[in-house]
CSV table of N, CA and C in Angstrom, one decimal:
chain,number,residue,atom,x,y,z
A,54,UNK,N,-0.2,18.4,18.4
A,54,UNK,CA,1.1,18.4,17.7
A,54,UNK,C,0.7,18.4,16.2
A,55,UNK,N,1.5,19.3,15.6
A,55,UNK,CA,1.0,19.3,14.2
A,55,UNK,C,2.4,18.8,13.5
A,56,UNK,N,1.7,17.8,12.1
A,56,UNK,CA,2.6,17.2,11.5
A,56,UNK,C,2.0,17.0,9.9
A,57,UNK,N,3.1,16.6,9.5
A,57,UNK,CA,3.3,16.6,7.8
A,57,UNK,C,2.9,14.9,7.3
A,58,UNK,N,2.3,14.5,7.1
A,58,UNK,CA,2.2,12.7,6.5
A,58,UNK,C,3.4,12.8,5.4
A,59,UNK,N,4.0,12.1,5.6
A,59,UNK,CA,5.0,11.4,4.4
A,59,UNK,C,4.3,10.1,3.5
A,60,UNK,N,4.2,9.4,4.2
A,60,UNK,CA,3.1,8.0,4.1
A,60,UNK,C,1.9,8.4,4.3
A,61,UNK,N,1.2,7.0,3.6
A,61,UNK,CA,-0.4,7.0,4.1
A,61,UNK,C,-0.5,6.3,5.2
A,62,UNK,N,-1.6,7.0,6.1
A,62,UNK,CA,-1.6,6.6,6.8
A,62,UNK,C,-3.1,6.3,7.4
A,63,UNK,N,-3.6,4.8,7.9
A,63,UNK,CA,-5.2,4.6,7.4
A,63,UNK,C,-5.9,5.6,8.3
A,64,UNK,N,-6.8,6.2,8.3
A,64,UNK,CA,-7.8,7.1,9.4
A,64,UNK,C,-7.2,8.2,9.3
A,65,UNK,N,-5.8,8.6,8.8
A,65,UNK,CA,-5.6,9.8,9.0
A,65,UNK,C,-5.0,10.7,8.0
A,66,UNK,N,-4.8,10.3,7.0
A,66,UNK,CA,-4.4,11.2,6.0
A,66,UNK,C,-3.6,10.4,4.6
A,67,UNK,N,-3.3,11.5,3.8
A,67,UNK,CA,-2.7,10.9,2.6
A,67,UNK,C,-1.0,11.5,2.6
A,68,UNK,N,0.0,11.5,1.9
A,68,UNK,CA,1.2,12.2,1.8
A,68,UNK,C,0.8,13.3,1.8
A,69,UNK,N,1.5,14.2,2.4
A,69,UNK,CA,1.7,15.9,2.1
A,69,UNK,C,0.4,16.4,2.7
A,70,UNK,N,-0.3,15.7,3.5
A,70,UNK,CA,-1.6,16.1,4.5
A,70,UNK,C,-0.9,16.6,5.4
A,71,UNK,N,-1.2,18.0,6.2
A,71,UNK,CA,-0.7,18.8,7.2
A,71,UNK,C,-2.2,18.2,8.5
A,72,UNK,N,-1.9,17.3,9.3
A,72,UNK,CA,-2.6,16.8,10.2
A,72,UNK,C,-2.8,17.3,11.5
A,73,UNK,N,-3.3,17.2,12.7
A,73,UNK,CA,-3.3,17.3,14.2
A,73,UNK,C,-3.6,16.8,14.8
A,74,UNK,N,-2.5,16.1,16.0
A,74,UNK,CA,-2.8,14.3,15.9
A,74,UNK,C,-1.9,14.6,17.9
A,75,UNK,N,-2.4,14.1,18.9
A,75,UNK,CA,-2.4,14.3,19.9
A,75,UNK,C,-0.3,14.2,20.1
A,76,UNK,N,0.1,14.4,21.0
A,76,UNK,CA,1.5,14.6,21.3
A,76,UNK,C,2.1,12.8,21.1
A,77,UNK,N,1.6,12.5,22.1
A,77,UNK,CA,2.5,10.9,22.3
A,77,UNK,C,2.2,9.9,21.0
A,78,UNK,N,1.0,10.4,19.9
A,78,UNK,CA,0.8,9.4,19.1
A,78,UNK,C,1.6,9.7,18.2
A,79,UNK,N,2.0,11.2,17.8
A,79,UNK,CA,2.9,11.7,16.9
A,79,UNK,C,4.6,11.1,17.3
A,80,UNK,N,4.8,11.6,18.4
A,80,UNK,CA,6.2,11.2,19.1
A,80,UNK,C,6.8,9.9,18.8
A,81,UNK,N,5.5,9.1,19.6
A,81,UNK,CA,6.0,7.3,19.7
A,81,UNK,C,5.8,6.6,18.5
A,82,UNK,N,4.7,6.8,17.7
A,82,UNK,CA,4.5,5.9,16.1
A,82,UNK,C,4.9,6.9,15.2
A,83,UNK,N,4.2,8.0,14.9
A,83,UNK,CA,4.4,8.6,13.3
A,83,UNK,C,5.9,9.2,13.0
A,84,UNK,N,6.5,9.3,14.1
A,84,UNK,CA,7.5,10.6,13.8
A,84,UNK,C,9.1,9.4,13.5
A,85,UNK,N,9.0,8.1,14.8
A,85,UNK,CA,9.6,7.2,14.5
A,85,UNK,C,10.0,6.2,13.4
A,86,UNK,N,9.1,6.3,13.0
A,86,UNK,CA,8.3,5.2,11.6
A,86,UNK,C,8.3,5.7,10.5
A,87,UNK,N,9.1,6.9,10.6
A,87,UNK,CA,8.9,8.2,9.6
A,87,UNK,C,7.7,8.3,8.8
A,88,UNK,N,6.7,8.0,9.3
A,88,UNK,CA,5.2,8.2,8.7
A,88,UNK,C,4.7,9.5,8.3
A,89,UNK,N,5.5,10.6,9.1
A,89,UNK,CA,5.6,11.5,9.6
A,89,UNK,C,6.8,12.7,9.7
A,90,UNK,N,6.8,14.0,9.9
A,90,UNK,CA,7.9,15.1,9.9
A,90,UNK,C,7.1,15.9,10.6
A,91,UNK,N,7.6,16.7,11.5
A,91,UNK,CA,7.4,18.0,12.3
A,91,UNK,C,7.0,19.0,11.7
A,92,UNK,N,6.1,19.4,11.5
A,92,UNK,CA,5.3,20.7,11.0
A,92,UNK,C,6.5,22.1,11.0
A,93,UNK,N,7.0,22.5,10.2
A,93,UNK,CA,7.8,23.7,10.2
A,93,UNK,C,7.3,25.0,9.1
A,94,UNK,N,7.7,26.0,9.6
A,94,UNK,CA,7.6,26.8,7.8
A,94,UNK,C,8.1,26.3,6.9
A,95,UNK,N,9.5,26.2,7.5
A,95,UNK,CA,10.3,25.3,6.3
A,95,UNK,C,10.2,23.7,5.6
A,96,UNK,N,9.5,22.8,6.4
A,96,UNK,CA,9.3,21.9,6.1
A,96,UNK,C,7.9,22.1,5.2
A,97,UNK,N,7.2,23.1,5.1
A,97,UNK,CA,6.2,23.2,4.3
A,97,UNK,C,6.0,23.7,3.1
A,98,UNK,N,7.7,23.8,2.9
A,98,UNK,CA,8.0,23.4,1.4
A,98,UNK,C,8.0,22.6,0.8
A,99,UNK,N,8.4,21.5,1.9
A,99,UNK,CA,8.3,20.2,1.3
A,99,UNK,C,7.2,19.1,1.1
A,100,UNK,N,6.1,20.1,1.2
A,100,UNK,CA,4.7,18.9,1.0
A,100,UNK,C,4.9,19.3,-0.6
A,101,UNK,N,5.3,20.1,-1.6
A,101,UNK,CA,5.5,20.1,-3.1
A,101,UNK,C,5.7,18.7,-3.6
A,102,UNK,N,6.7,18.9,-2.7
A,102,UNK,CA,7.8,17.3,-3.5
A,102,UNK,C,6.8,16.3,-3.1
A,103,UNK,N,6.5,16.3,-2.1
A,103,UNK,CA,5.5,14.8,-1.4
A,103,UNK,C,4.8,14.3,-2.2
A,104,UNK,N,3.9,15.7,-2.6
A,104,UNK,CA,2.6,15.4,-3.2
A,104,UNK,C,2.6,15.2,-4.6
A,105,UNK,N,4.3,15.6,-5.1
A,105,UNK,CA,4.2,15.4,-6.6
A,105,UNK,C,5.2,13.6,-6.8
A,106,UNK,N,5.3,13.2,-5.9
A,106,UNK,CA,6.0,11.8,-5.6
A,106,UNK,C,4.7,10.9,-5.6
A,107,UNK,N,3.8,11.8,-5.0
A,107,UNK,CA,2.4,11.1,-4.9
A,107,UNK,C,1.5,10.8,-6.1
A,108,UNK,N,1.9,11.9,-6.7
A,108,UNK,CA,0.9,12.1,-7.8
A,108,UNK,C,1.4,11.0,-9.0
A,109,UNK,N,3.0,11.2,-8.8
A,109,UNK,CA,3.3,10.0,-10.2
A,109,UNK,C,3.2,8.6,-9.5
A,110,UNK,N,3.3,8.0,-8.5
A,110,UNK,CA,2.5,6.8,-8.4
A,110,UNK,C,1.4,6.7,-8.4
A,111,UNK,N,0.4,7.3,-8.0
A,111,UNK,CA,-1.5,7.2,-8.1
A,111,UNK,C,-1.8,7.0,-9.1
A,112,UNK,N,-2.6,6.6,-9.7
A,112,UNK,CA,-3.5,6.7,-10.7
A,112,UNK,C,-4.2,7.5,-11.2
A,113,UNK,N,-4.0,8.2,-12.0
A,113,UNK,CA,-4.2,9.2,-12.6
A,113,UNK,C,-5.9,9.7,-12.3
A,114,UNK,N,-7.1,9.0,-13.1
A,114,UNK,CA,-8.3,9.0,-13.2
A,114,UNK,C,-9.2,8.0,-13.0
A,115,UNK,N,-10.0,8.0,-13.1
A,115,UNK,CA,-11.2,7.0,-12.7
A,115,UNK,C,-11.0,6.1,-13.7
A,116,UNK,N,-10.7,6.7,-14.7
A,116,UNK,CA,-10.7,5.6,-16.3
A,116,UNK,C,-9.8,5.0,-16.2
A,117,UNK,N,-8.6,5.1,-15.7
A,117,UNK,CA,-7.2,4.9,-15.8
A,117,UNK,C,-8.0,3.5,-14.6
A,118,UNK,N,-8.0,3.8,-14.1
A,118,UNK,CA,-8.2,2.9,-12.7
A,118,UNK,C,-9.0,1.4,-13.4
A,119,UNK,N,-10.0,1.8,-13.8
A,119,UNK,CA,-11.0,1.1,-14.4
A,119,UNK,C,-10.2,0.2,-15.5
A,120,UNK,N,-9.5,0.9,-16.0
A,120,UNK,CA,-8.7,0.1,-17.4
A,120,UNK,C,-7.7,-0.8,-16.4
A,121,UNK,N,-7.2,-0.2,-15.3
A,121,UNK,CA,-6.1,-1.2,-14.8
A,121,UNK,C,-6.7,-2.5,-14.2
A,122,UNK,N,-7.7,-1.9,-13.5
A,122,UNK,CA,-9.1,-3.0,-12.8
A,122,UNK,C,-8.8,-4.5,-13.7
A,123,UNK,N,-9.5,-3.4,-14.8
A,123,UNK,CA,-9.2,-5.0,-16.1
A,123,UNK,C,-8.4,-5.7,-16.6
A,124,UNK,N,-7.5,-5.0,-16.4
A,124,UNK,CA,-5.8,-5.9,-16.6
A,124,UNK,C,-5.9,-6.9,-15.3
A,125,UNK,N,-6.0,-6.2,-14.6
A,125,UNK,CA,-5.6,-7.1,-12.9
A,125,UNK,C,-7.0,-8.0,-12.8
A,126,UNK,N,-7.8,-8.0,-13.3
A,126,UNK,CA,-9.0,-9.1,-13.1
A,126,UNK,C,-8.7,-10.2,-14.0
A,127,UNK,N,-8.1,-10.1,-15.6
A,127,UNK,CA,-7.8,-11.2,-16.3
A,127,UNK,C,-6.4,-11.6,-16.2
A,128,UNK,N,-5.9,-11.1,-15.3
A,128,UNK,CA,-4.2,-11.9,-14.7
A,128,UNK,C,-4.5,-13.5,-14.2
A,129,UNK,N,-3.2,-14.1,-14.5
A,129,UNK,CA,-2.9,-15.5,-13.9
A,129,UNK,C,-2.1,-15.4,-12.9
A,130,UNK,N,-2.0,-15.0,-11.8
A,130,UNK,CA,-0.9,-14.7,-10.9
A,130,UNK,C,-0.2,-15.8,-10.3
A,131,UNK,N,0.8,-16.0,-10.1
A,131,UNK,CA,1.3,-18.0,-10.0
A,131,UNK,C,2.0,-17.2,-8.6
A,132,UNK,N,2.5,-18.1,-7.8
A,132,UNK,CA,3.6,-17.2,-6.5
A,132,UNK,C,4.3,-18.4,-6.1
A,133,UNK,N,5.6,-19.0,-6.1
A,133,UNK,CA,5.7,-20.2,-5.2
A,133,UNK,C,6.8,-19.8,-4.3
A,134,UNK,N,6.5,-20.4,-3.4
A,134,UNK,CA,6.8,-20.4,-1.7
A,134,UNK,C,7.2,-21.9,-1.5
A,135,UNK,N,8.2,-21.5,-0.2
A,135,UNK,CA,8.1,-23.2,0.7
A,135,UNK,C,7.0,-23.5,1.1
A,136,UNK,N,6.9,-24.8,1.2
A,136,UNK,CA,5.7,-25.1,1.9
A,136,UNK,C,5.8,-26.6,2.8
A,137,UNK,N,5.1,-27.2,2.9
A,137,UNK,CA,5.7,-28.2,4.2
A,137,UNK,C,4.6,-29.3,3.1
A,138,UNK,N,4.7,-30.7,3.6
A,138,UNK,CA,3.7,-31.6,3.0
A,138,UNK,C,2.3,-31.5,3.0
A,139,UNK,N,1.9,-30.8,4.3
A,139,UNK,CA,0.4,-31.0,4.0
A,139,UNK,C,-0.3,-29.3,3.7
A,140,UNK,N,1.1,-28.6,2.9
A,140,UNK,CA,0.5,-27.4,2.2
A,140,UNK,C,0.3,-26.2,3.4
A,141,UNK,N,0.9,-26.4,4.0
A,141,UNK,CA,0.8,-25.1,4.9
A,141,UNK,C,2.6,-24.2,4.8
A,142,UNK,N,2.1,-23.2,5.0
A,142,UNK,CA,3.6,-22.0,4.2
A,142,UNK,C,4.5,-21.8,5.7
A,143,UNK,N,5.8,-21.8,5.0
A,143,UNK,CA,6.8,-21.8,6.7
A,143,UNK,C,6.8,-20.0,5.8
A,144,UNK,N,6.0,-19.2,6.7
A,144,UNK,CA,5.9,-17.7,7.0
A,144,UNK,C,4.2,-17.7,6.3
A,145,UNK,N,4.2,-16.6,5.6
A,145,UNK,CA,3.1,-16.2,5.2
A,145,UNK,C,3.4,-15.4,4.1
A,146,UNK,N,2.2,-15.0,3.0
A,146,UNK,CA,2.8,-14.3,2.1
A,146,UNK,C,2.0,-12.6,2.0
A,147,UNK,N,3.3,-11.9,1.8
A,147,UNK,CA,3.3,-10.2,2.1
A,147,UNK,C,2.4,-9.5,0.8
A,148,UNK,N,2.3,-8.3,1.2
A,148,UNK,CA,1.7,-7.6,0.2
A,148,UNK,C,2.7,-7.5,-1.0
A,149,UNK,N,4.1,-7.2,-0.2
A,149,UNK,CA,5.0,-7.3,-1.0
A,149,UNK,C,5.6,-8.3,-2.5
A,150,UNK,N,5.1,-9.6,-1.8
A,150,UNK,CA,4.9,-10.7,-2.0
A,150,UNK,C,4.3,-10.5,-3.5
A,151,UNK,N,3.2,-10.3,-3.2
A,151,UNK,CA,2.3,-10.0,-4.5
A,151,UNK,C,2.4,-9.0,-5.2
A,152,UNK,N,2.8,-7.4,-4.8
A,152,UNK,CA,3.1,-7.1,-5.9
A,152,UNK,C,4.2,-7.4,-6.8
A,153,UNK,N,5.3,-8.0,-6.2
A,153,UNK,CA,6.6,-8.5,-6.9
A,153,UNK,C,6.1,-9.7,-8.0
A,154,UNK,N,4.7,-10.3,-7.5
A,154,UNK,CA,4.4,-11.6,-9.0
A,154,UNK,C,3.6,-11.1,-9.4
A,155,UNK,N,2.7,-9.6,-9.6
A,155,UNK,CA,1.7,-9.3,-10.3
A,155,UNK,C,2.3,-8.5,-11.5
A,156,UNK,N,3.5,-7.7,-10.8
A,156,UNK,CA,4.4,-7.4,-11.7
A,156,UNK,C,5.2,-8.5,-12.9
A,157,UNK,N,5.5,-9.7,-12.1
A,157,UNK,CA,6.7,-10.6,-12.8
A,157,UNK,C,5.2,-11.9,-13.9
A,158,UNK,N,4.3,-11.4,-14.0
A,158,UNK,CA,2.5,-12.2,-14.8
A,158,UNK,C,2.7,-11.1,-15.7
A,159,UNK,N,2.8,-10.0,-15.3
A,159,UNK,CA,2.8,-9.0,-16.7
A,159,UNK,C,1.7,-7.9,-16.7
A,160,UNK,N,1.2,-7.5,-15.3
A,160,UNK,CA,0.6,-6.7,-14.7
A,160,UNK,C,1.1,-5.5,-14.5
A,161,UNK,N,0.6,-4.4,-13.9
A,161,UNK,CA,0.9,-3.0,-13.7
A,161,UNK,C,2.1,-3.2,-12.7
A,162,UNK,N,2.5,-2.2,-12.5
A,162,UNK,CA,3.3,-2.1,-11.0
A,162,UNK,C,2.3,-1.7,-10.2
A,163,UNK,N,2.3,-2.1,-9.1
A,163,UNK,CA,1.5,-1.8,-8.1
A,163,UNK,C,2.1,-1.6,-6.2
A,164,UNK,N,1.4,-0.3,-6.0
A,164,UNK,CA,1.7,-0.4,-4.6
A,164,UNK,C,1.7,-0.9,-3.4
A,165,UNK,N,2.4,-1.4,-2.7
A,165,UNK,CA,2.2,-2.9,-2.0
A,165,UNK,C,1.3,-2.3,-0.6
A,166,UNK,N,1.4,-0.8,-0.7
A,166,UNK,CA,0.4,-0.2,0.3
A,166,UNK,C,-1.0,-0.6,0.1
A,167,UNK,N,-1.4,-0.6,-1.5
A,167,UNK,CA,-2.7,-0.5,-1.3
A,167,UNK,C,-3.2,-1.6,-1.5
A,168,UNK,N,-2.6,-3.1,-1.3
A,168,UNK,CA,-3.3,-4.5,-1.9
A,168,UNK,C,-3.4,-4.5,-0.4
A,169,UNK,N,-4.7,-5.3,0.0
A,169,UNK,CA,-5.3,-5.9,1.3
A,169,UNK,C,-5.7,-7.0,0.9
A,170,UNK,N,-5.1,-7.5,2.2
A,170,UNK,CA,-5.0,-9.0,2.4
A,170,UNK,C,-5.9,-9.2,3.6
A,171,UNK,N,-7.6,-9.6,3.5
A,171,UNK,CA,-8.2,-10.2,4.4
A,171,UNK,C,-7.6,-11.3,5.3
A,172,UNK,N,-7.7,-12.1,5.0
A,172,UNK,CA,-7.1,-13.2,6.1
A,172,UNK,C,-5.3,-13.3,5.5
A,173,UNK,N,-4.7,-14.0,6.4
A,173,UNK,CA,-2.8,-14.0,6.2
A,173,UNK,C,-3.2,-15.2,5.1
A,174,UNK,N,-2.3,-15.3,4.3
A,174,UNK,CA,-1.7,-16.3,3.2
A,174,UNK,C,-0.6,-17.2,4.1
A,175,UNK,N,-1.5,-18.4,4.6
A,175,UNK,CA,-0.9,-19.1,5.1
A,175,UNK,C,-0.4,-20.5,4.6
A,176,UNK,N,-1.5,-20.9,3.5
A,176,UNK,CA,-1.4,-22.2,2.7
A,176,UNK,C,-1.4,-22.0,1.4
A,177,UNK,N,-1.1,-23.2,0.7
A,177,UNK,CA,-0.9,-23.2,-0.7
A,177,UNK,C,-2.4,-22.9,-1.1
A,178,UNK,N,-2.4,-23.2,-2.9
A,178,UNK,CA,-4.5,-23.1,-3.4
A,178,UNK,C,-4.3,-21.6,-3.8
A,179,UNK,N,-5.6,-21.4,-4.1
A,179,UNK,CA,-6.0,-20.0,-4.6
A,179,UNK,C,-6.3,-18.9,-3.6
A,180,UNK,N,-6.0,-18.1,-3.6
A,180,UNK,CA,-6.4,-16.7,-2.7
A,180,UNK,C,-6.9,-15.8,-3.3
A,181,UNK,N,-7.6,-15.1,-2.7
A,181,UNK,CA,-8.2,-13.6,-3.4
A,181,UNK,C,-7.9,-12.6,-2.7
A,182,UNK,N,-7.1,-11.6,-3.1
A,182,UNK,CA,-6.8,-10.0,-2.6
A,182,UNK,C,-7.7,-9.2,-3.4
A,183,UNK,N,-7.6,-8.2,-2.8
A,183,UNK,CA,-7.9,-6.8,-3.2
A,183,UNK,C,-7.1,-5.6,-3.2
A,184,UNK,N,-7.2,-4.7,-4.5
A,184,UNK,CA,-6.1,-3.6,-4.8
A,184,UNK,C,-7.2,-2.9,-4.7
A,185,UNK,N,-6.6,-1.5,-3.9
A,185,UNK,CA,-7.3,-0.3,-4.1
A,185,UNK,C,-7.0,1.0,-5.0
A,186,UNK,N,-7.0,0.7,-5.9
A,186,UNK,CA,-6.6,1.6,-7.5
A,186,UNK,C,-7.0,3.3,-7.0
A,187,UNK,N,-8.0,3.3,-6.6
A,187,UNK,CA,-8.9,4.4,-6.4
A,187,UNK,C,-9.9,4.7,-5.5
A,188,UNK,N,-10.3,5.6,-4.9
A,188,UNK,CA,-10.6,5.9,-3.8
A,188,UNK,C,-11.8,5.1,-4.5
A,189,UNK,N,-12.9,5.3,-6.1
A,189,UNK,CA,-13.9,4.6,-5.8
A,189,UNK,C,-13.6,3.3,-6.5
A,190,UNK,N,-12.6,2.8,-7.0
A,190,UNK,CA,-12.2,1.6,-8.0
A,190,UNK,C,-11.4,0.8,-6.8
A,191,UNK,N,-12.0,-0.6,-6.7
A,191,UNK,CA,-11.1,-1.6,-5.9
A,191,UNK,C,-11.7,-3.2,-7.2
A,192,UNK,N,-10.0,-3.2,-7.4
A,192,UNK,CA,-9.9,-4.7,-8.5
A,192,UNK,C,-9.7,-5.7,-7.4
A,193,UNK,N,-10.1,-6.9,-7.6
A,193,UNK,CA,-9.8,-8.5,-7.2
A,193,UNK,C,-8.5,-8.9,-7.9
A,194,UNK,N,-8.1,-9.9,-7.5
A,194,UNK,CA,-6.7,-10.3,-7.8
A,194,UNK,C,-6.7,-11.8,-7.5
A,195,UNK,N,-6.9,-12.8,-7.9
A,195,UNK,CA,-6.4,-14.1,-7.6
A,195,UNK,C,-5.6,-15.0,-7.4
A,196,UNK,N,-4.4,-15.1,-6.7
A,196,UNK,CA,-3.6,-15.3,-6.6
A,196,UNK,C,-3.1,-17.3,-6.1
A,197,UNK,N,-2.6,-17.8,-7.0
A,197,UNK,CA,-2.4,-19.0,-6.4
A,197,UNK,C,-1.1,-19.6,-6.4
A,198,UNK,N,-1.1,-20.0,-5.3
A,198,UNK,CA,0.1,-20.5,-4.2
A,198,UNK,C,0.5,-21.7,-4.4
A,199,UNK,N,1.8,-21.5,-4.9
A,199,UNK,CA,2.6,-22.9,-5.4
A,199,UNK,C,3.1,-23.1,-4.1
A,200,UNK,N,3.6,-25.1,-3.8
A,200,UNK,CA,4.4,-24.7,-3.1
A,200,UNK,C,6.0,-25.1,-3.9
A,201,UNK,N,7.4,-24.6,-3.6
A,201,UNK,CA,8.4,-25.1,-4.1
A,201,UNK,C,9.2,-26.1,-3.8
């Protein structure tokens, strides 16, 4: 089955990648989840737009990346959540989570696709993420967890 990435998607492509990806994995996840669109002539106009949707969120260059790195390594990032008494979080905290305080510290905007979260944000304290700016630039992020 051939198909169009709208989304990134990990192992298999970036937006506006024309892919080939077995029938039931396209059907059941990518096409539902709209990760994904059906390969058409006509839809193959529309990897333009994808890719230029793409292009103004990414980061431009390696320098660009590198400069952002360094904004985001001397940030104070604060986040407060509920928390219970002995500091454990009623949910967990999202990528989303963090880009909404990395932005509201006075940081870049950032896409909540590319911050990775090793273990879940379960407790209050400090945490450490990682943003992937660039295929070869990935900034640290430290993030600590108030509770409210």
């Amino acid at each position: 089955m051939k198909l169009i990435l709208t989304t990134e998607v990990s192992g298999l492509g970036a937006p506006g990648d024309i892919v080939e990806v077995k029938n039931g994995y396209g059907r059941n996840y990518l096409i539902p989840r709209q990760y994904a669109i059906l390969w058409t002539r006509g839809a193959e106009t529309q990897i333009s737009s994808i890719k230029k949707a793409r292009d103004a969120r990414e980061i431009r260059d390696l320098g660009t990346a590198k400069e952002v790195a360094g904004q985001l390594g001397a940030l104070k990032v604060k986040l407060k959540t509920k928390a219970g008494a002995s500091g454990r979080l009623f949910g967990s905290i999202t990528t989303g989570d963090i880009a909404d305080a990395v932005k509201a510290a006075g940081g870049p905007t950032l896409d909540r696709r590319r911050i990775v979260i090793d273990n879940a944000i379960k407790t209050t304290g400090t945490h450490r993420v990682s943003v992937k700016l660039h295929p070869e630039v990935a900034a640290a992020v430290d993030i600590e967890v108030l509770a409210s």
